[in-house]
Short mmCIF file of C-alpha atoms and ligand atoms in Angstrom, two decimals:
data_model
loop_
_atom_site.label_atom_id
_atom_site.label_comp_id
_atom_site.label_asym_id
_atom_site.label_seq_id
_atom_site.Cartn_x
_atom_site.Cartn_y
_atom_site.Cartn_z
CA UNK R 1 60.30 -30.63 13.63
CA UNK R 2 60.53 -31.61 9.88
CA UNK R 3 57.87 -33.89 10.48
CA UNK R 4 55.33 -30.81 11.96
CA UNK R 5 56.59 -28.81 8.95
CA UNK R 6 55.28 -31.67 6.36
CA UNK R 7 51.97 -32.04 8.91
CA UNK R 8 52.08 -28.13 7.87
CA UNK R 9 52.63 -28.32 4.54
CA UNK R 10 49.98 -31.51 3.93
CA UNK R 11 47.15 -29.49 5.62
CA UNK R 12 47.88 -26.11 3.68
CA UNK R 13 47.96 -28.51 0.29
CA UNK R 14 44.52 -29.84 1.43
CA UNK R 15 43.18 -26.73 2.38
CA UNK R 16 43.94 -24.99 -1.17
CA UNK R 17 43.12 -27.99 -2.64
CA UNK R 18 39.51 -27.85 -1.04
CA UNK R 19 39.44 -24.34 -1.62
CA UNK R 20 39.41 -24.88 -5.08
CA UNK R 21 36.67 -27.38 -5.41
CA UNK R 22 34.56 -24.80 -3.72
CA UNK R 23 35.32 -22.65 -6.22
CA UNK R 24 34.77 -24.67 -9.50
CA UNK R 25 30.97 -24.81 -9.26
CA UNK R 26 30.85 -20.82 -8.21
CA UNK R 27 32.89 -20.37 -11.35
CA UNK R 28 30.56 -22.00 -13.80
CA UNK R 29 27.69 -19.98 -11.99
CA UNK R 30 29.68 -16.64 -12.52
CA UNK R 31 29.71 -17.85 -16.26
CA UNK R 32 26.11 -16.78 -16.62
CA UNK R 33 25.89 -13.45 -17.01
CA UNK R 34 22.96 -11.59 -14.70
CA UNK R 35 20.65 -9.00 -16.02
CA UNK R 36 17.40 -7.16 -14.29
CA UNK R 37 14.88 -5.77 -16.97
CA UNK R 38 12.50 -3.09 -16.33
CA UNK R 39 8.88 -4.19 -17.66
CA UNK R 40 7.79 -2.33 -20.74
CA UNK R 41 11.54 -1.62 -21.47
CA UNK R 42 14.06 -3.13 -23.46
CA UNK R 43 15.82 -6.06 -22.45
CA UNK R 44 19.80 -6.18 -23.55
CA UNK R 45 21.24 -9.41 -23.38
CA UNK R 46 24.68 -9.43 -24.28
CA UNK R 47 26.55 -12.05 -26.00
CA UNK R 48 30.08 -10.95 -27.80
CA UNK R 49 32.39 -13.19 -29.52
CA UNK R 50 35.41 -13.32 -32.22
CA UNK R 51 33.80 -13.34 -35.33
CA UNK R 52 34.43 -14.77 -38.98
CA UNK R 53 33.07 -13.13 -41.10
CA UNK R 54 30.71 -16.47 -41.96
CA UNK R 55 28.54 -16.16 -38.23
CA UNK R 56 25.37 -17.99 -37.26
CA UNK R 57 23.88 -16.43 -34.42
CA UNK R 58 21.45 -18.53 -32.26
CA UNK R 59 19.43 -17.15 -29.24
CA UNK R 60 17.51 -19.40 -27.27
CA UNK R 61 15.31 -19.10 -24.31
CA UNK R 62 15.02 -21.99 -22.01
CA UNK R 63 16.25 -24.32 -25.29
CA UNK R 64 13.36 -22.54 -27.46
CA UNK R 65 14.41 -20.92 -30.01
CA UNK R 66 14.17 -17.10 -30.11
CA UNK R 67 16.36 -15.61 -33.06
CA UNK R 68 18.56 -17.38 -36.03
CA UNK R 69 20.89 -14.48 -37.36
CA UNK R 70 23.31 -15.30 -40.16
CA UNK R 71 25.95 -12.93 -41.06
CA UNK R 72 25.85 -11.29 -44.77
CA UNK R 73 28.96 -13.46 -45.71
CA UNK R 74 27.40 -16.86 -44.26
CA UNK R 75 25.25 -17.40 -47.78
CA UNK R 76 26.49 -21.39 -47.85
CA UNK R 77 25.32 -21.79 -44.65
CA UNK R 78 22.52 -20.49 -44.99
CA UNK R 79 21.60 -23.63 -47.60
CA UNK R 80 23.24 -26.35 -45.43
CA UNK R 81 20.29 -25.16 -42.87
CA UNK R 82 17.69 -26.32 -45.42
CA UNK R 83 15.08 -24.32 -43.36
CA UNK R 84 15.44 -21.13 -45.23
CA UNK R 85 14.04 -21.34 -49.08
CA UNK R 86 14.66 -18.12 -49.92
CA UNK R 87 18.04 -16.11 -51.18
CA UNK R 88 18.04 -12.85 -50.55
CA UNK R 89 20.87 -9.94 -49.60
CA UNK R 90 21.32 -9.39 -45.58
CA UNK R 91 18.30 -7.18 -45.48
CA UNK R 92 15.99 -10.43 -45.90
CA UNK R 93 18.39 -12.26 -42.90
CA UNK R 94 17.39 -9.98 -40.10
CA UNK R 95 13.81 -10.16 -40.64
CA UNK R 96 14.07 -13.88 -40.79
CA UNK R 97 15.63 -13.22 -37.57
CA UNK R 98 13.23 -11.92 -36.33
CA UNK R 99 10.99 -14.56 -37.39
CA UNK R 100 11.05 -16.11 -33.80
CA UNK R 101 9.71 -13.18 -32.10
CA UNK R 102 8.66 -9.54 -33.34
CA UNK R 103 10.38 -8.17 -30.19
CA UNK R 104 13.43 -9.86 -30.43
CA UNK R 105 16.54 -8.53 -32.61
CA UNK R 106 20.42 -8.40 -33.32
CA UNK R 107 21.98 -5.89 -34.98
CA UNK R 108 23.61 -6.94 -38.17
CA UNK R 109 26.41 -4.40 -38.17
CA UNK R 110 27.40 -5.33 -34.46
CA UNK R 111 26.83 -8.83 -35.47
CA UNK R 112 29.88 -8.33 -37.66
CA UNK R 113 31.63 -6.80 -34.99
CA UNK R 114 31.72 -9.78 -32.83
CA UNK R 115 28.61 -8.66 -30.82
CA UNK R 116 25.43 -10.72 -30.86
CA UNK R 117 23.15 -8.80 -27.95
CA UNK R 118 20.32 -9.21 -28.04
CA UNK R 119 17.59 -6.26 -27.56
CA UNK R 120 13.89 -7.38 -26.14
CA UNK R 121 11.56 -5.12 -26.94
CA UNK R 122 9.10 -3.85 -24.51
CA UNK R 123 9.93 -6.80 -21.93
CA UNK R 124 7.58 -8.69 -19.52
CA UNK R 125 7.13 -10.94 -16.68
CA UNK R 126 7.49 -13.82 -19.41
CA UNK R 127 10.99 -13.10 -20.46
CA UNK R 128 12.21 -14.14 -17.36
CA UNK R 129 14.26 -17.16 -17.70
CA UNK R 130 17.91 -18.71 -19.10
CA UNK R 131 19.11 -17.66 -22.27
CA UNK R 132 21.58 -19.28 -24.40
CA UNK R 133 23.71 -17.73 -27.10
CA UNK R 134 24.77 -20.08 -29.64
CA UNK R 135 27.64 -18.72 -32.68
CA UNK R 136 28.90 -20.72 -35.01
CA UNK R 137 31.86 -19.10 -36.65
CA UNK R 138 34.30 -20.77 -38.87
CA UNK R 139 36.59 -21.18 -36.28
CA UNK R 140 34.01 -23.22 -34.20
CA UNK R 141 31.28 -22.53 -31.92
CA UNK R 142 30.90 -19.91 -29.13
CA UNK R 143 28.57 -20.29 -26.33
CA UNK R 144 27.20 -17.88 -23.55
CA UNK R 145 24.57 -17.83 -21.15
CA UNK R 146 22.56 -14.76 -19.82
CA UNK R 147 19.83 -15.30 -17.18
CA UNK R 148 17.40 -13.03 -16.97
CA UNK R 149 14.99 -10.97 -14.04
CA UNK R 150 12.63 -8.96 -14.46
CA UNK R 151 10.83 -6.31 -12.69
CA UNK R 152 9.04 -3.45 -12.32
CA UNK R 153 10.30 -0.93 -10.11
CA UNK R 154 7.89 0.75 -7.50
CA UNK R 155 6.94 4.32 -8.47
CA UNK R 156 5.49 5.30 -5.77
CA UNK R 157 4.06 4.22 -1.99
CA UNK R 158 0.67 5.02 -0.33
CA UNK R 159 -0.29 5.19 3.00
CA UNK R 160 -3.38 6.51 4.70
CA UNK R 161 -5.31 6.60 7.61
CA UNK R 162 -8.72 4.79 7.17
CA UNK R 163 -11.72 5.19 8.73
CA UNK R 164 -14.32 3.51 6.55
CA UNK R 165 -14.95 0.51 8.06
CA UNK R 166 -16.18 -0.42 11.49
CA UNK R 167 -12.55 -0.36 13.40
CA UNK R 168 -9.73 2.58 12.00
CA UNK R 169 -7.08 1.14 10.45
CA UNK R 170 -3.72 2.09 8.41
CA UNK R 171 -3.78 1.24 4.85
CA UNK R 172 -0.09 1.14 2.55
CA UNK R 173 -0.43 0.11 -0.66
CA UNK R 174 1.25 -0.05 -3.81
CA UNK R 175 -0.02 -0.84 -7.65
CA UNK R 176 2.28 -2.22 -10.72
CA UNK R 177 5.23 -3.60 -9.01
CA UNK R 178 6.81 -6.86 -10.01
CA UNK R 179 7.78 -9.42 -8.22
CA UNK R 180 5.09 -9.13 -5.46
CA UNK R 181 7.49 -7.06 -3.18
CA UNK R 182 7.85 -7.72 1.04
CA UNK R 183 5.53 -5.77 3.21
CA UNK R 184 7.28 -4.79 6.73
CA UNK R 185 5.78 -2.81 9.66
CA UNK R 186 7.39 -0.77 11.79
CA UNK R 187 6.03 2.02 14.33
CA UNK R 188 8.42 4.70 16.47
CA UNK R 189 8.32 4.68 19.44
CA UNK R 190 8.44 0.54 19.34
CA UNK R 191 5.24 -1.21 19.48
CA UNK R 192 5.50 -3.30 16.92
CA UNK R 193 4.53 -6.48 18.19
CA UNK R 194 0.76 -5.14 18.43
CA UNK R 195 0.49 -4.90 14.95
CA UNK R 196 -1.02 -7.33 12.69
CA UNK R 197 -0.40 -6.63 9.32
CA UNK R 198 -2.53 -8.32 6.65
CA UNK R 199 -1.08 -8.04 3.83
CA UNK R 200 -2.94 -8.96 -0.10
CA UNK R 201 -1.01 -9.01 -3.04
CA UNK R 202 -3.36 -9.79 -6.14
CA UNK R 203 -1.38 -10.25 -9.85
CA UNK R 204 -3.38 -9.18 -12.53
CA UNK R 205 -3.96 -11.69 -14.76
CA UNK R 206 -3.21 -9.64 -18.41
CA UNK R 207 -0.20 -8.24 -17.22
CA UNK R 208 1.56 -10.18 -14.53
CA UNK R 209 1.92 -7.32 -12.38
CA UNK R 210 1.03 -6.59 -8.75
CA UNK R 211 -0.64 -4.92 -6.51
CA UNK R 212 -0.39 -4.94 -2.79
CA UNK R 213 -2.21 -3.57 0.51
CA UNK R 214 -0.99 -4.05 3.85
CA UNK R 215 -3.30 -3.06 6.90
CA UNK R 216 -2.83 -2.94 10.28
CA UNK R 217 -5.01 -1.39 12.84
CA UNK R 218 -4.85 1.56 14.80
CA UNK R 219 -3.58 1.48 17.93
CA UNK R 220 -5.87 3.07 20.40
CA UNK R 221 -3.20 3.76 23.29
CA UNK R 222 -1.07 5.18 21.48
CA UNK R 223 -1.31 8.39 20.56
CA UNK R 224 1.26 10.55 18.14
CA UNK R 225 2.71 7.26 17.56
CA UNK R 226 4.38 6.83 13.83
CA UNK R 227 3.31 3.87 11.67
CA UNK R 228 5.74 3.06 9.12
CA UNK R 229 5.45 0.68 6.02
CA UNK R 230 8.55 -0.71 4.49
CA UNK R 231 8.04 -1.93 0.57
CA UNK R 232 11.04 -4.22 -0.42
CA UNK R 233 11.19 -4.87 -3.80
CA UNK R 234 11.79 -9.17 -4.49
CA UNK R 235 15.06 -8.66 -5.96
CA UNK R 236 15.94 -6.33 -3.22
CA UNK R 237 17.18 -3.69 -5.69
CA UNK R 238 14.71 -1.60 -4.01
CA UNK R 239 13.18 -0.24 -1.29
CA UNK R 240 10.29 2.47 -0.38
CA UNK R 241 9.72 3.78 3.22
CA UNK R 242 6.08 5.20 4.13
CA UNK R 243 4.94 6.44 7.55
CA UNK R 244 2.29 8.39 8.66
CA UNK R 245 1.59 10.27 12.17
CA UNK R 246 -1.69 10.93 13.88
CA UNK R 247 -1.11 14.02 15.33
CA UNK R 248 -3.32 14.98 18.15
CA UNK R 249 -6.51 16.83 17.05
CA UNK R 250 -6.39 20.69 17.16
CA UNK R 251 -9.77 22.82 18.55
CA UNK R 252 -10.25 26.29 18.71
CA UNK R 253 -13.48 28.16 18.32
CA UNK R 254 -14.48 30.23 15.01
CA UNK R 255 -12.79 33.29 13.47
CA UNK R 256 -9.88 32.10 15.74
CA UNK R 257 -6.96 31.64 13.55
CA UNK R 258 -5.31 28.35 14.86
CA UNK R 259 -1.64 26.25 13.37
CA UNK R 260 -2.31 23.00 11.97
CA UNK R 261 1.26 21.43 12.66
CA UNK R 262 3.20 19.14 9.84
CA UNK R 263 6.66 18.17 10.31
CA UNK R 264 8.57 16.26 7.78
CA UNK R 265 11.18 13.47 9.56
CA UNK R 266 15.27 13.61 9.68
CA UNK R 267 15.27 11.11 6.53
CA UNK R 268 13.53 13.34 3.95
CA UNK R 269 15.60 15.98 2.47
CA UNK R 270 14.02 18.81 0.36
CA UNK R 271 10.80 17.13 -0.22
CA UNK R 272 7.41 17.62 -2.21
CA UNK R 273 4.68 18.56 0.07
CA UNK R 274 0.75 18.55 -0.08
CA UNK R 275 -1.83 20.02 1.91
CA UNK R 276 -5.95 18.41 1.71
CA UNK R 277 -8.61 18.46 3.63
CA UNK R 278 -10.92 15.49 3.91
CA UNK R 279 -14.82 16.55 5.07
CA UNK R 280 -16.61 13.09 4.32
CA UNK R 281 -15.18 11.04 1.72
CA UNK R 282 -13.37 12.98 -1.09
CA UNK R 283 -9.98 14.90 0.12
CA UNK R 284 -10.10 18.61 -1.25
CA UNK R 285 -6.92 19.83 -2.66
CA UNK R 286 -5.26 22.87 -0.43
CA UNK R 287 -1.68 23.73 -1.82
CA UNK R 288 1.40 22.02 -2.71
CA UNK R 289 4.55 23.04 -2.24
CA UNK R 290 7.45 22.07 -5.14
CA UNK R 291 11.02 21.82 -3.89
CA UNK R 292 12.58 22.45 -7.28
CA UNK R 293 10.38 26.06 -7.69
CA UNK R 294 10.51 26.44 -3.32
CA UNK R 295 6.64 28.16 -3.99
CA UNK R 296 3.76 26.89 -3.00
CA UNK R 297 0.31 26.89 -5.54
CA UNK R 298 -2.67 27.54 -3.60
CA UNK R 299 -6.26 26.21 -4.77
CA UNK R 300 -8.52 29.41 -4.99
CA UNK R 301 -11.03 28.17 -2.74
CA UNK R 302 -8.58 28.39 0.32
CA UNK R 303 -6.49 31.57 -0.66
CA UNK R 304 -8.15 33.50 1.85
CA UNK R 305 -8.22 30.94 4.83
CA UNK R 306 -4.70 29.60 4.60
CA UNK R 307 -0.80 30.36 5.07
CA UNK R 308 2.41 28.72 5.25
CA UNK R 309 5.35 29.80 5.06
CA UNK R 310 7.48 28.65 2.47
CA UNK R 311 10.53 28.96 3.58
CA UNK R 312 10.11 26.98 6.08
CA UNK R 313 9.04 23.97 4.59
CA UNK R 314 13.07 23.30 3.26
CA UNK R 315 13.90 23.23 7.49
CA UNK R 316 11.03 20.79 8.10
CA UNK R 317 8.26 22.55 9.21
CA UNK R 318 5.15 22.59 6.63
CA UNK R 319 2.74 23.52 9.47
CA UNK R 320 -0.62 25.23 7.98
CA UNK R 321 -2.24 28.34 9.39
CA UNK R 322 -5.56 28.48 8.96
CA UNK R 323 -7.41 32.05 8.72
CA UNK R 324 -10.86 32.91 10.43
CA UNK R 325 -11.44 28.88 10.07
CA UNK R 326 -15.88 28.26 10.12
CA UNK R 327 -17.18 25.82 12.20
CA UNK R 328 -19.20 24.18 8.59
CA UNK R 329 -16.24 24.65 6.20
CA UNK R 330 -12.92 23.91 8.21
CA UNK R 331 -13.98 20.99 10.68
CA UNK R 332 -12.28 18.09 9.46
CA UNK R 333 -9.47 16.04 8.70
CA UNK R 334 -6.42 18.13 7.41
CA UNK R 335 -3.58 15.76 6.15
CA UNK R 336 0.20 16.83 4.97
CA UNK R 337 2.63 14.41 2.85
CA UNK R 338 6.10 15.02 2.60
CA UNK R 339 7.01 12.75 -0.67
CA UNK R 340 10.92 12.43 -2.07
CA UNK R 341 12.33 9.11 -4.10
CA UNK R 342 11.47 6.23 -2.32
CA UNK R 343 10.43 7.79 0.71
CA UNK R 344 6.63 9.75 2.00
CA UNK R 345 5.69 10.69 5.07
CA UNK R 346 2.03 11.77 6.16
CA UNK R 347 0.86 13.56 8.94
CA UNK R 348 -2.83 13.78 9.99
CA UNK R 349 -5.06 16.23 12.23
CA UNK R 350 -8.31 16.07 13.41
CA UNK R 351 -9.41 20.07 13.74
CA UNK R 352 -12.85 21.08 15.41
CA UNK R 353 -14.09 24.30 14.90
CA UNK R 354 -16.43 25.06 17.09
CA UNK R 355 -19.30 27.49 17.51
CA UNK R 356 -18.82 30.79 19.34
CA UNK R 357 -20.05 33.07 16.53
CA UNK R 358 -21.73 36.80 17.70
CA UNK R 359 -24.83 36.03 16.19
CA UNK R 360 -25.93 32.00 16.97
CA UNK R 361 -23.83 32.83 20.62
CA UNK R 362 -27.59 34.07 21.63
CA UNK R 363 -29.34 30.64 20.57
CA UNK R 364 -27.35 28.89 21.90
CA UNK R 365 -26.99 29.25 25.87
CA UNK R 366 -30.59 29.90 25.63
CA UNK R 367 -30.82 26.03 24.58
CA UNK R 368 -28.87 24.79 27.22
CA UNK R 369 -30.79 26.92 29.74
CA UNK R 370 -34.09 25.84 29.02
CA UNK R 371 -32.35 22.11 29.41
CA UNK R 372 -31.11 23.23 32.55
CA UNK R 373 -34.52 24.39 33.71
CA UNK R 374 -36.36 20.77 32.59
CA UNK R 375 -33.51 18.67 34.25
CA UNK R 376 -33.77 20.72 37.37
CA UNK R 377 -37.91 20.34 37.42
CA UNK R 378 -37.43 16.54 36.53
CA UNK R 379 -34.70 16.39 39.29
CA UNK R 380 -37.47 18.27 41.71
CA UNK R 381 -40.34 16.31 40.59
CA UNK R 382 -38.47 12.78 40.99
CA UNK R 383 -36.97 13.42 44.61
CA UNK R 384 -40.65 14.91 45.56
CA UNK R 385 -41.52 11.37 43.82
CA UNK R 386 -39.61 9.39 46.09
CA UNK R 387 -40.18 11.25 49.69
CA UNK R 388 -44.19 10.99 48.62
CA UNK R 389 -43.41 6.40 48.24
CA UNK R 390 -41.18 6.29 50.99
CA UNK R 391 -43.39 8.09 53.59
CA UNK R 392 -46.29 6.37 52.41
CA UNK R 393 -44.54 2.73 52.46
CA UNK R 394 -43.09 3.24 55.73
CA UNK R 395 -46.99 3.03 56.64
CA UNK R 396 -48.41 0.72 54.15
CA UNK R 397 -46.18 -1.87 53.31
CA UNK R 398 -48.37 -4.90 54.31
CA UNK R 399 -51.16 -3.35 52.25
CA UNK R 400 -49.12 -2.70 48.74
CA UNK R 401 -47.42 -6.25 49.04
CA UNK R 402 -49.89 -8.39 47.28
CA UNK R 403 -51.07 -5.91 44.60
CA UNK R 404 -48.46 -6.06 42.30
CA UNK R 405 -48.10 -10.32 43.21
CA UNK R 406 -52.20 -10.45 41.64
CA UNK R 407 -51.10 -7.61 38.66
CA UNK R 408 -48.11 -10.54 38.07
CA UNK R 409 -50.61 -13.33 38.29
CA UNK R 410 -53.44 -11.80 35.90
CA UNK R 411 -50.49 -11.15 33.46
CA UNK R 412 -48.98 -15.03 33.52
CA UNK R 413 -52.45 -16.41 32.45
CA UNK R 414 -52.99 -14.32 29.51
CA UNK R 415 -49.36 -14.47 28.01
CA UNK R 416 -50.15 -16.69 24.45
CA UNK R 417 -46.52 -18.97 24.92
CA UNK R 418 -47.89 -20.57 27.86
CA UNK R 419 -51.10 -20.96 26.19
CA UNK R 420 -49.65 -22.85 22.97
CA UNK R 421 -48.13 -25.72 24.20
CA UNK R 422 -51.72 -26.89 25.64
CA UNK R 423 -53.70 -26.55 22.90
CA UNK R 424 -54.01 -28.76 19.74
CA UNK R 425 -56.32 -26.79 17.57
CA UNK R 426 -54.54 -24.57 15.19
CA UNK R 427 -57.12 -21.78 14.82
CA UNK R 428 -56.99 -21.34 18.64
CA UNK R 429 -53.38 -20.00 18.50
CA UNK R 430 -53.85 -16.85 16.70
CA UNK R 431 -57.27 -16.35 18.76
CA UNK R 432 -54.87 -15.78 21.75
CA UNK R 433 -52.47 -14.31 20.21
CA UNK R 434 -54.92 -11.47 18.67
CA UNK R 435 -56.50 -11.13 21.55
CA UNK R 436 -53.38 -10.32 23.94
CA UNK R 437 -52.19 -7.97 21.05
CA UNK R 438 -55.27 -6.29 20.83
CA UNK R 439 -56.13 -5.64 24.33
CA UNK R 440 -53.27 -3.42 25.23
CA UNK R 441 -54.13 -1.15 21.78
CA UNK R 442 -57.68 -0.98 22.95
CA UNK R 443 -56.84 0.28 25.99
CA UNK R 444 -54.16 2.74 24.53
C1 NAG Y 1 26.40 -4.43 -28.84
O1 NAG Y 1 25.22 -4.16 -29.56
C2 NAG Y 1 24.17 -3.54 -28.85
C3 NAG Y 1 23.00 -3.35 -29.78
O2 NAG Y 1 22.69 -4.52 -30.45
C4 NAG Y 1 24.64 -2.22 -28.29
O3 NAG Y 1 23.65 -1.65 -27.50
C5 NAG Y 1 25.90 -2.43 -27.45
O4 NAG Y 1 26.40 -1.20 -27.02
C6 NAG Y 1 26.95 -3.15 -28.25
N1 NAG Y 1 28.10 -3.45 -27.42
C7 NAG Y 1 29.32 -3.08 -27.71
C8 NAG Y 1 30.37 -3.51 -26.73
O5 NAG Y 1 29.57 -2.48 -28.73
#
């Protein structure tokens, strides 16, 4: 018994024991303090420590130096450095400070407070990196560390339906983000595994930052299916959700007012919405509906052609009516996106107006029926045609035999390829050539 209790005992020593060496190295990792800066904001990396009165502040960046600070009180030091030649009140110590790097600044009266953060203004991709704070007070030295990310945030995600090039494809894409961000696909119902996604992401070389396009082609099969594009920022601080829906196209003939449908999905609450109509290559603005005002603004050029009822949009439904559509003016592509924080979701329709109009309805059937008329002669003529061969073959057809075998034969010798490879002379080879080409011309 005593003997299990020590076995007990031994193993829980050993296990807290262990436990703690795991934790040593975590510890000193912990020490560094972790900060994300937004690009083109300011970067606050903070260092605090017991001060002196008599402080020299020392930031450095990957062991380069970014900022020397001394306190107001610290004028001794300030000689024992030998660097600085010049004696002047505190004023003249900050900008020395800032000496290092325009950006880069302490505040003197937080300095004196025991608080040597550092503020980087207008931060980029270069910042990145470990920082060390170095004080030297009069009671000794203080030392932090500070490592630092940074990024830029995604504003925005787009997605669209493309039909440019040879095969139709879905396009999501993204501009100024940093780090390059992960590119998932997704479609509902599941069919994932069909899609390909190529995804670019291209830095630009002044400013570090990215942008990325992720394509993956349309699947054929699958209609009404949802494509969706997930945009995970590097970090993973972030993420942005896109989808888009190819709803199935909507006919109806002119002056018939028909719904062009647009539902928003469960995940967006109270979005943005926009309505445009693409007829070519440049999408025409129809209306927009903002979720803060819940009215809509209408471009002029549709007032009289379009409705949707506002308060519906807030439920989910954004469908657009459109008025006595024209066959010219309202066949195309109509396209709706719902668009909240870090989430948009487009729908697309294919509408065909067609022609039924009271004055072109008397061209038309007239067209088709003087078709009708020549595919029924052609029909007549071609069976008429066929009764007149077969009769006449049934009692010719040793005679008509070797006609077409001596048409054949007259037709082999005068071809100019078979010619060529027998003759040597040069300026015989176009002779037979012109006069094959010429013949048939003649003739015509
Ligand atoms: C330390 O100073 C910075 C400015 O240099 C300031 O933004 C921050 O709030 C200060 N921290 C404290 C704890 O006072």
């Amino acid at each position: 018994m005593s003997l299990k209790r020590t076995g007990v005992w031994l193993l829980l020593f050993f296990f807290v024991g262990s436990a703690m060496q795991d934790k040593t190295p975590e510890y000193h990792n912990c020490q560094d303090t972790h900060v994300t800066c937004v690009i083109a904001e300011d970067c606050i990396l903070p260092c605090s420590f017991q001060p002196s009165g008599h402080d020299a502040v020392r930031w450095f960046r990957q062991e380069v130096a970014v900022l020397s600070f001394l306190s107001a009180g610290s004028e001794e030091e300030k000689e024992d450095d030998g660097e600085d030649k010049e004696e002047d009140e505190g004023d003249e110590d900050e900008e020395r400070g800032q000496h290092y790097d325009d950006r880069a600044s302490v505040s003197p009266e937080q300095v004196a407070r025991g608080n040597a953060t550092l503020v980087l203004r207008e931060c980029g991709p270069k910042d990145r990196g470990r920082y060390r704070c170095h004080v030297t007070t009069l009671a000794g030295v203080h030392e932090s560390h500070v490592l630092v990310k940074v990024e830029a945030p995604l504003h925005s995600l787009h997605m669209e339906l493309s039909r440019l090039s040879g095969f139709e494809e879905i396009k999501c894409s993204a501009r100024h983000v940093y780090p390059a961000p992960h590119v998932t696909w997704e479609t509902d119902p599941p069919a994932s595994q069909l899609l390909r996604p190529i995804t670019r992401k291209l830095a630009d070389k002044q400013t570090g930052m990215y942008e990325v396009e992720s394509r993956v082609r349309r699947l054929r099969h699958h209609p009404e299916i949802t494509y969706i594009c997930k945009v995970t920022s590097s970090y993973g601080t972030q993420s942005w959700t896109a989808s888009l829906r190819e709803r199935a196209e909507v006919s109806g003939p002119e002056g018939r007012d028909i719904s062009i449908p647009c539902h928003a999905p469960d995940d967006l609450h109270d979005p943005f919405l926009s309505w445009t109509f693409t007829q070519g290559q440049d999408p025409a603005h129809i209306l927009t509906y903002d979720r803060q005002s819940r009215s809509s603004s209408m471009s002029p050029l549709w007032e009289d052609h379009v409705q949707m009822d506002a308060y519906r949009v807030p439920l989910g439904d954004g469908s657009l009516r459109l008025l006595d559509p024209d066959h010219q003016q309202h066949t195309g592509v109509y396209t709706c996106v719902y668009s909240a924080p870090y989430r948009t979701h487009t729908e697309e329709t294919e509408v065909t107006i067609s022609h039924v109009a009271d004055k072109r309805s008397s061209l038309e059937p007239s067209h088709w029926w003087i078709v009708a008329v020549v595919i029924t002669l052609l029909v007549i003529a071609l069976a008429a045609m066929l009764t007149y061969f077969k009769v006449k073959g049934s009692f010719s057809t040793p005679r008509k035999q070797p006609e077409p075998s001596t048409e054949m034969h007259s037709v082999k010798v005068s071809t100019p390829e078979e010619m060529i490879p027998g003759e040597r002379s040069p300026l015989t080879v176009p002779n037979y050539g012109g006069d094959t080409t010429d013949s048939p011309s003649k003739d015509a």
